[in-house]
mmCIF file of C-alpha atoms in Angstrom:
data_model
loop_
_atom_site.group_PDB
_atom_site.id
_atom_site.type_symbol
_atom_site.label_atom_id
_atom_site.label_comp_id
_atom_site.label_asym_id
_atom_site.label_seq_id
_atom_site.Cartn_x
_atom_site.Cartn_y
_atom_site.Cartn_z
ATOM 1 C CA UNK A 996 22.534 14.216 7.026
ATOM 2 C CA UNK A 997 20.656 14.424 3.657
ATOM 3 C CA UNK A 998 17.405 13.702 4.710
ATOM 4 C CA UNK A 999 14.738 14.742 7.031
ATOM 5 C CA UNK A 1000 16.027 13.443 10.360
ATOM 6 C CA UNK A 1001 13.106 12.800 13.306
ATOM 7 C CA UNK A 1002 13.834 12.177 17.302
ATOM 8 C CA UNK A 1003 13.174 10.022 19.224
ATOM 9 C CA UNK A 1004 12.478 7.392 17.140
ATOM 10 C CA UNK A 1005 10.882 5.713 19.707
ATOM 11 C CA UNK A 1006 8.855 7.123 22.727
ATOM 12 C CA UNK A 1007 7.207 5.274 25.616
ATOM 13 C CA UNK A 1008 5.264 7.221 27.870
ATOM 14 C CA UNK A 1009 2.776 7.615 30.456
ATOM 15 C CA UNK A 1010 -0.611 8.461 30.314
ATOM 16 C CA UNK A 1011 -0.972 12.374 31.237
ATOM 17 C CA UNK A 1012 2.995 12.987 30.530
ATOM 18 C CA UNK A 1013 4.027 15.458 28.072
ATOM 19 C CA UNK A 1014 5.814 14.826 24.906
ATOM 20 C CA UNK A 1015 8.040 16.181 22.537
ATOM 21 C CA UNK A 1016 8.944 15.000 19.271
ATOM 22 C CA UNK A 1017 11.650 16.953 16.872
ATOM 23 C CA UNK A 1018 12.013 17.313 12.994
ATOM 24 C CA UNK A 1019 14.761 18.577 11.087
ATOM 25 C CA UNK A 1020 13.998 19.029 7.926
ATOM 26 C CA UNK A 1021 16.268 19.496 4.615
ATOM 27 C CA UNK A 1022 18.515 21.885 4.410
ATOM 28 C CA UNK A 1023 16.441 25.271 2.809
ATOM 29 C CA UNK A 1024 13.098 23.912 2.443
ATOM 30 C CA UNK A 1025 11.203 26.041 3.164
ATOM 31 C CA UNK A 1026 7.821 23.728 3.814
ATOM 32 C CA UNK A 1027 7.110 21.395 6.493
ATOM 33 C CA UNK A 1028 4.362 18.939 7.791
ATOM 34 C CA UNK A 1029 3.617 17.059 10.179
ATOM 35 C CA UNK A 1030 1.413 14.289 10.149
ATOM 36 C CA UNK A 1031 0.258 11.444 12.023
ATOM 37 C CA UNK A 1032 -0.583 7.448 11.181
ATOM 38 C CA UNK A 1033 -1.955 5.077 13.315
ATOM 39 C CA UNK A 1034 -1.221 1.638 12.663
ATOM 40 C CA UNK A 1035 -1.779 0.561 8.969
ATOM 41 C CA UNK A 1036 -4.148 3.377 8.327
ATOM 42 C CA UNK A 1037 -3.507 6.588 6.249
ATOM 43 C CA UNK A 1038 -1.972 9.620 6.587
ATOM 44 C CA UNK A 1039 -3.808 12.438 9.174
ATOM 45 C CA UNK A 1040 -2.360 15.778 8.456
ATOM 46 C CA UNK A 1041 -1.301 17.916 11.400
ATOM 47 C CA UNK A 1042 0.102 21.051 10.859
ATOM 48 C CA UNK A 1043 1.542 22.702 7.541
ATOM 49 C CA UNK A 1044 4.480 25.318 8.103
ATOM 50 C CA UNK A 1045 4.981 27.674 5.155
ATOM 51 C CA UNK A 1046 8.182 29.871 5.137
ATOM 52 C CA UNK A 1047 6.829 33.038 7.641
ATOM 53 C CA UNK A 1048 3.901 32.720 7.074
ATOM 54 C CA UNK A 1049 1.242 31.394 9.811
ATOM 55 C CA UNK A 1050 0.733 27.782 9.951
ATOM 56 C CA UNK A 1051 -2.337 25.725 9.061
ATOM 57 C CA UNK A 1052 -3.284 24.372 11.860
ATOM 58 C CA UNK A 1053 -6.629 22.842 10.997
ATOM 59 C CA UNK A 1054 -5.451 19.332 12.010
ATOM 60 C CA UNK A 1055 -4.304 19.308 14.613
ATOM 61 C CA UNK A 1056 -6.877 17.283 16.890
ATOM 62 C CA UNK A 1057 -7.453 19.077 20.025
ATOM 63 C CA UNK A 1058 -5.409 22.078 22.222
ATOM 64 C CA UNK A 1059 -3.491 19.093 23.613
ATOM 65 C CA UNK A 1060 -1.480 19.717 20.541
ATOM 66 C CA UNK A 1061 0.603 22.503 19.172
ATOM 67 C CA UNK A 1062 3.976 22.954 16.923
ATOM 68 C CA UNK A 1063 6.510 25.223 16.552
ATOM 69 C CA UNK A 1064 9.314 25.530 14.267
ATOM 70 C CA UNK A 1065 12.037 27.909 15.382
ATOM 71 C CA UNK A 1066 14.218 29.986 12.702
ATOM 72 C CA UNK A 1067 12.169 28.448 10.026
ATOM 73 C CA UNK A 1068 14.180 25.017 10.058
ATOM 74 C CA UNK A 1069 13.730 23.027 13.027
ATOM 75 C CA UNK A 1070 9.999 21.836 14.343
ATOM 76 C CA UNK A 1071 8.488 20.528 17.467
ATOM 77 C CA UNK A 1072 5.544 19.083 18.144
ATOM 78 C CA UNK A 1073 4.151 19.040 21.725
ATOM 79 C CA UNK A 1074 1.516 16.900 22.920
ATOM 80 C CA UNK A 1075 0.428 17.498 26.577
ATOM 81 C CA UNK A 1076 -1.459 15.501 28.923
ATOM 82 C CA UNK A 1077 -0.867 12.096 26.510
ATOM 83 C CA UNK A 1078 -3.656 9.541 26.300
ATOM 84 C CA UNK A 1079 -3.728 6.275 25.192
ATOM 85 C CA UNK A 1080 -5.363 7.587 21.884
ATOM 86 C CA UNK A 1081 -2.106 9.515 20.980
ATOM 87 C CA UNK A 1082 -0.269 6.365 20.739
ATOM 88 C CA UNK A 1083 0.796 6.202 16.882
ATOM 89 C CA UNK A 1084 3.771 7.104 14.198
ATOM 90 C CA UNK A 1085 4.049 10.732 13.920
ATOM 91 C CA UNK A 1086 5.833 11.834 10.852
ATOM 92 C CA UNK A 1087 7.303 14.900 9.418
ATOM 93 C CA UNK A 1088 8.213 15.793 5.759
ATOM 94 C CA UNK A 1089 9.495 18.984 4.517
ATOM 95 C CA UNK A 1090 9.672 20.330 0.402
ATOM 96 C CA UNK A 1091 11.055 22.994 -1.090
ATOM 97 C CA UNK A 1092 7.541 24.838 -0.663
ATOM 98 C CA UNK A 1093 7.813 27.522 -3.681
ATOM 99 C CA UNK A 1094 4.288 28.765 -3.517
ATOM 100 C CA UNK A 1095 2.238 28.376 -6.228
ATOM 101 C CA UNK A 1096 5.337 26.478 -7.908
ATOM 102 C CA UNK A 1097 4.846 22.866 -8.922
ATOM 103 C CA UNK A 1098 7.753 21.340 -6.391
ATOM 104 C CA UNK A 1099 5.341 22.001 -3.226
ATOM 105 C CA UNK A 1100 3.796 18.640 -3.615
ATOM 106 C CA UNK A 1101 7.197 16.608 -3.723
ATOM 107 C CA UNK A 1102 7.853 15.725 -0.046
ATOM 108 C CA UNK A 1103 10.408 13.907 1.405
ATOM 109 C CA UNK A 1104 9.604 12.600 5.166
ATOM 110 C CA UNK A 1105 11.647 11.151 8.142
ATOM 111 C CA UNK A 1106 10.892 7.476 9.365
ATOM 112 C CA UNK A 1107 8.940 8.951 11.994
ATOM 113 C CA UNK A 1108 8.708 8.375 15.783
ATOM 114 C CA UNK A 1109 6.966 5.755 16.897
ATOM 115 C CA UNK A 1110 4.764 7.430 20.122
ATOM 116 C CA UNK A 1111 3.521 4.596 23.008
ATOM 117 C CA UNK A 1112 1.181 5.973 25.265
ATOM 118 C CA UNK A 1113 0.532 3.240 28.037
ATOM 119 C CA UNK B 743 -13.365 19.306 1.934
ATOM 120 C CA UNK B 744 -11.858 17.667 -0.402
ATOM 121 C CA UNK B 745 -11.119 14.159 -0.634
ATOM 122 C CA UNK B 746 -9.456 11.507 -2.704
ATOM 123 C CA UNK B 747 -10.946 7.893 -2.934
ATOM 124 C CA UNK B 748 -7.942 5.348 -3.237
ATOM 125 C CA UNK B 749 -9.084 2.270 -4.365
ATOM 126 C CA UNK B 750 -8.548 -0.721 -3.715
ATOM 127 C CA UNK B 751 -7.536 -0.322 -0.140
ATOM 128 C CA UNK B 752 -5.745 -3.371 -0.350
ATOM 129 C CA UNK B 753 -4.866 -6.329 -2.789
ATOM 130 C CA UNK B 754 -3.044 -9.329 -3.056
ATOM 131 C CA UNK B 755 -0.328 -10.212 -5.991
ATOM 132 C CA UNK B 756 1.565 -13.002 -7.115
ATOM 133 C CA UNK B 757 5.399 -12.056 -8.352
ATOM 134 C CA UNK B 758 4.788 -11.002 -12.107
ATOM 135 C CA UNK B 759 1.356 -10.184 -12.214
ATOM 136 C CA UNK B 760 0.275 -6.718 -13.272
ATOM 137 C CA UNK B 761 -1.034 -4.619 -10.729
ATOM 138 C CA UNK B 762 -3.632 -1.249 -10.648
ATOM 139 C CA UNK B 763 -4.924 1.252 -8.397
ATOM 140 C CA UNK B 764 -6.300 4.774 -8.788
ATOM 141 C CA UNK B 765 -7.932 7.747 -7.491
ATOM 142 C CA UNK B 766 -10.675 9.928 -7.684
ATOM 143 C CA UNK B 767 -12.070 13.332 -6.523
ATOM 144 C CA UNK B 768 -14.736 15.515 -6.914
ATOM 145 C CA UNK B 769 -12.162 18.340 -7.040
ATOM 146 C CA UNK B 770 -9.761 19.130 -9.666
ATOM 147 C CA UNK B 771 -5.779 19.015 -8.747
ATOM 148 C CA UNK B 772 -2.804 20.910 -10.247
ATOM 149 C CA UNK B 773 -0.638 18.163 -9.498
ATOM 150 C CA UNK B 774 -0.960 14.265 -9.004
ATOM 151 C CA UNK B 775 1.415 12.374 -6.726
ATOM 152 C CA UNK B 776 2.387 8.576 -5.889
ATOM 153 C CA UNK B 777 3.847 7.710 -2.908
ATOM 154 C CA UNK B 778 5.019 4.212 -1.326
ATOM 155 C CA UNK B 779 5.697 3.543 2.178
ATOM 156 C CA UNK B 780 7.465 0.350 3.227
ATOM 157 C CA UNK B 781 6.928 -1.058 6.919
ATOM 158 C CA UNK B 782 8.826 1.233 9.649
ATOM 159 C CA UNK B 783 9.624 4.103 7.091
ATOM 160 C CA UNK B 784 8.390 7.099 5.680
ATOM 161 C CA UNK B 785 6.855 7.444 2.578
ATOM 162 C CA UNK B 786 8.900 8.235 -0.489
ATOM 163 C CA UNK B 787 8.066 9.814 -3.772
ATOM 164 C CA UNK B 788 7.709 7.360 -6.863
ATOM 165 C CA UNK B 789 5.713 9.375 -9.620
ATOM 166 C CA UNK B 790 5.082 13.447 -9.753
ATOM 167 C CA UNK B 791 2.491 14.502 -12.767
ATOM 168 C CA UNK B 792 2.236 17.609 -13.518
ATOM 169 C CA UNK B 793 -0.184 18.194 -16.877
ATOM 170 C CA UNK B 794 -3.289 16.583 -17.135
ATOM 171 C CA UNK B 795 -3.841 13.709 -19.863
ATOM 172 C CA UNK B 796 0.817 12.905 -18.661
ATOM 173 C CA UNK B 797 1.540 9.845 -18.707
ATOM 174 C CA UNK B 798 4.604 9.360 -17.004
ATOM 175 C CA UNK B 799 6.708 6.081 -16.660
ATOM 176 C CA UNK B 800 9.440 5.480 -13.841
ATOM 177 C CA UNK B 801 10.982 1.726 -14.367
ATOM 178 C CA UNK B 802 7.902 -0.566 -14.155
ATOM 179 C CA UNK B 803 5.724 1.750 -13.137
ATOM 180 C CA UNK B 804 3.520 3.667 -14.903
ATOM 181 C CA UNK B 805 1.161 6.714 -13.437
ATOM 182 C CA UNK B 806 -1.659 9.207 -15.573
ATOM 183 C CA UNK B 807 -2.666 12.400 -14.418
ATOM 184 C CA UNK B 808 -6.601 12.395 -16.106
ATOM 185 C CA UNK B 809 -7.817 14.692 -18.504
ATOM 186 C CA UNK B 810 -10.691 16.163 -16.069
ATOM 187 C CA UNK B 811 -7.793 16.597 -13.647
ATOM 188 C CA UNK B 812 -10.240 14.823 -11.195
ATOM 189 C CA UNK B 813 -8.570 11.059 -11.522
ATOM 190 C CA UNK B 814 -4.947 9.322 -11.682
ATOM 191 C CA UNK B 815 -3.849 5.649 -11.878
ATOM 192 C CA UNK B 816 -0.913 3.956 -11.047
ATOM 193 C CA UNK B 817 0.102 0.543 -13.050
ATOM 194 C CA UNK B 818 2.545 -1.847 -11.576
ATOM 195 C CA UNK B 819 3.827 -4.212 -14.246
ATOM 196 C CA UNK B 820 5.513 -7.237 -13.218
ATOM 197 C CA UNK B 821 5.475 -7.009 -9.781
ATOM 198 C CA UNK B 822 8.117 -8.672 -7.856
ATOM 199 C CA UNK B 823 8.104 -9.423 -4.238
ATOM 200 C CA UNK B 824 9.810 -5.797 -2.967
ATOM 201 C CA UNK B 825 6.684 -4.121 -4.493
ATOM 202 C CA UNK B 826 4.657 -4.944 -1.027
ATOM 203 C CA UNK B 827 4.039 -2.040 0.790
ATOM 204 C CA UNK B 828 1.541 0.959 1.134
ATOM 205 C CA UNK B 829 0.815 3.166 -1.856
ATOM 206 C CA UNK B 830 -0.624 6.415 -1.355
ATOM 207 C CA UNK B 831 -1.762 8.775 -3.670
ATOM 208 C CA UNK B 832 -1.835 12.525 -3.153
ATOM 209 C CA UNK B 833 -3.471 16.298 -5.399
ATOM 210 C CA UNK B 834 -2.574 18.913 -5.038
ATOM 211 C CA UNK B 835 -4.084 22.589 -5.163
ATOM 212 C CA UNK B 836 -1.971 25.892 -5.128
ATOM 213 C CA UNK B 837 -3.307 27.746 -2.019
ATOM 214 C CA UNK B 838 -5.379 24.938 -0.820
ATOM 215 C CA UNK B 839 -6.096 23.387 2.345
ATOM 216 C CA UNK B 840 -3.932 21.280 4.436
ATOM 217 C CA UNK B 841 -0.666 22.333 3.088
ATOM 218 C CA UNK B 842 -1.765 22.397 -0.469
ATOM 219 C CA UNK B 843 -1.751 18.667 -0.346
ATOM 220 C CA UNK B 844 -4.480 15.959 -0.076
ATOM 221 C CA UNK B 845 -4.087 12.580 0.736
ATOM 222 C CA UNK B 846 -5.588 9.140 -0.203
ATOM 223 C CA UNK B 847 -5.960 6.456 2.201
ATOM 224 C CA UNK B 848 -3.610 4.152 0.680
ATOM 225 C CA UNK B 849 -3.682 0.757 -1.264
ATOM 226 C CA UNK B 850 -1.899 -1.824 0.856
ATOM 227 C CA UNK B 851 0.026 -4.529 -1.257
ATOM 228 C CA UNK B 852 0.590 -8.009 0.333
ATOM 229 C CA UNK B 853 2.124 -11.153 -1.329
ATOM 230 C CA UNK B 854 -0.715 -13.790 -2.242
ATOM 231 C CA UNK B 855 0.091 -16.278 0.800
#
């Protein structure tokens, strides 16, 4: 597809199971977030992927988290041990990332997966 | 670290009123953003601003990029009922934290009951 496609779109889990949620972003951008939203609040950055170059990781909230993203086009996000506090929308948008170009800003996200923790 | 203050967080309308939010930092941006998110989706780009003191129009909506690079605004004229929905704004700084890209909290848009 055209857009940036995210799976599952829905997730219902146990407390203490493991998840893991896939992005795909746009075909040759080169940027991609992830971020998280709990219901009807804003938007709590995650993790920024850049190209090759490391990724920011300063959001993620604790070691239960982590991210990869494998040939720089596909991403997963891994949340271990789930708790109830995990439950929310994760989203992921990806941009054609030129740094220091003006098109970095111009994202274009999936419609998320909705993650249930019960 | 920086922040944006979105105000209002949220508002009510009546089809064809005239609606206005903005932001503010204590930081300077290269680049202002406006984003709306409708229920179950992802956000999606509405307004991208790129010099400050543009004023930049896309159908019935109108955004500003301030002159002290620290501000933008984003005018609604005419709203109609489709224009519920979250509207976030976003700066953003080459080489800056969190991707480059800052976030407001958003300015939720429901239809006067």
């Amino acid at each position: 597809g055209a857009g940036v496609s995210q799976s599952p779109s829905n997730k219902v889990t146990e407390k203490g199971k493991d998840v893991e949620l896939r992005c795909d972003p746009i075909s040759g951008h080169t940027a991609l977030y992830w971020y998280r939203q709990s219901l009807g609040q804003g938007l709590e950055f995650l993790i920024y992927f850049q190209g090759n170059s490391a990724p920011d990781k300063s959001g993620l909230p604790s070691d239960r988290f982590s991210a990869e993203r494998t040939g720089g086009s596909v991403s997963t996000l891994t949340i271990q041990r789930t708790q109830q506090e995990d439950s929310a929308v994760y989203l992921c948008a990806s941009s054609l990332g030129r740094v220091g170009g003006p098109n970095t800003g111009e994202l274009f996200f999936g419609e998320g997966s909705r993650l249930t923790v019960l | 670290g920086q922040q944006l203050n979105q105000s209002p967080q949220s508002m009510f309308i009546q089809e064809g009123e005239d609606v206005s939010m903005n932001c503010t930092s204590s930081s300077i941006f290269n680049t202002w953003l406006w984003y709306k998110q409708d229920p179950g989706e992802g956000p999606v780009l509405l307004i991208a601003l790129y010099k400050a003191g543009e004023l930049t129009s896309n159908g019935r909506l109108t955004a500003q990029f301030g002159i002290t690079r620290k501000d933008s605004f984003l005018n609604i004229s005419a709203s109609i009922p489709s224009d519920v929905g979250i509207y976030f704004c976003a700066g953003q700084n080459y080489g800056g934290s969190q991707g480059n890209l800052i976030f407001g909290k958003g300015t939720k848009l429901s239809v006067k009951p």
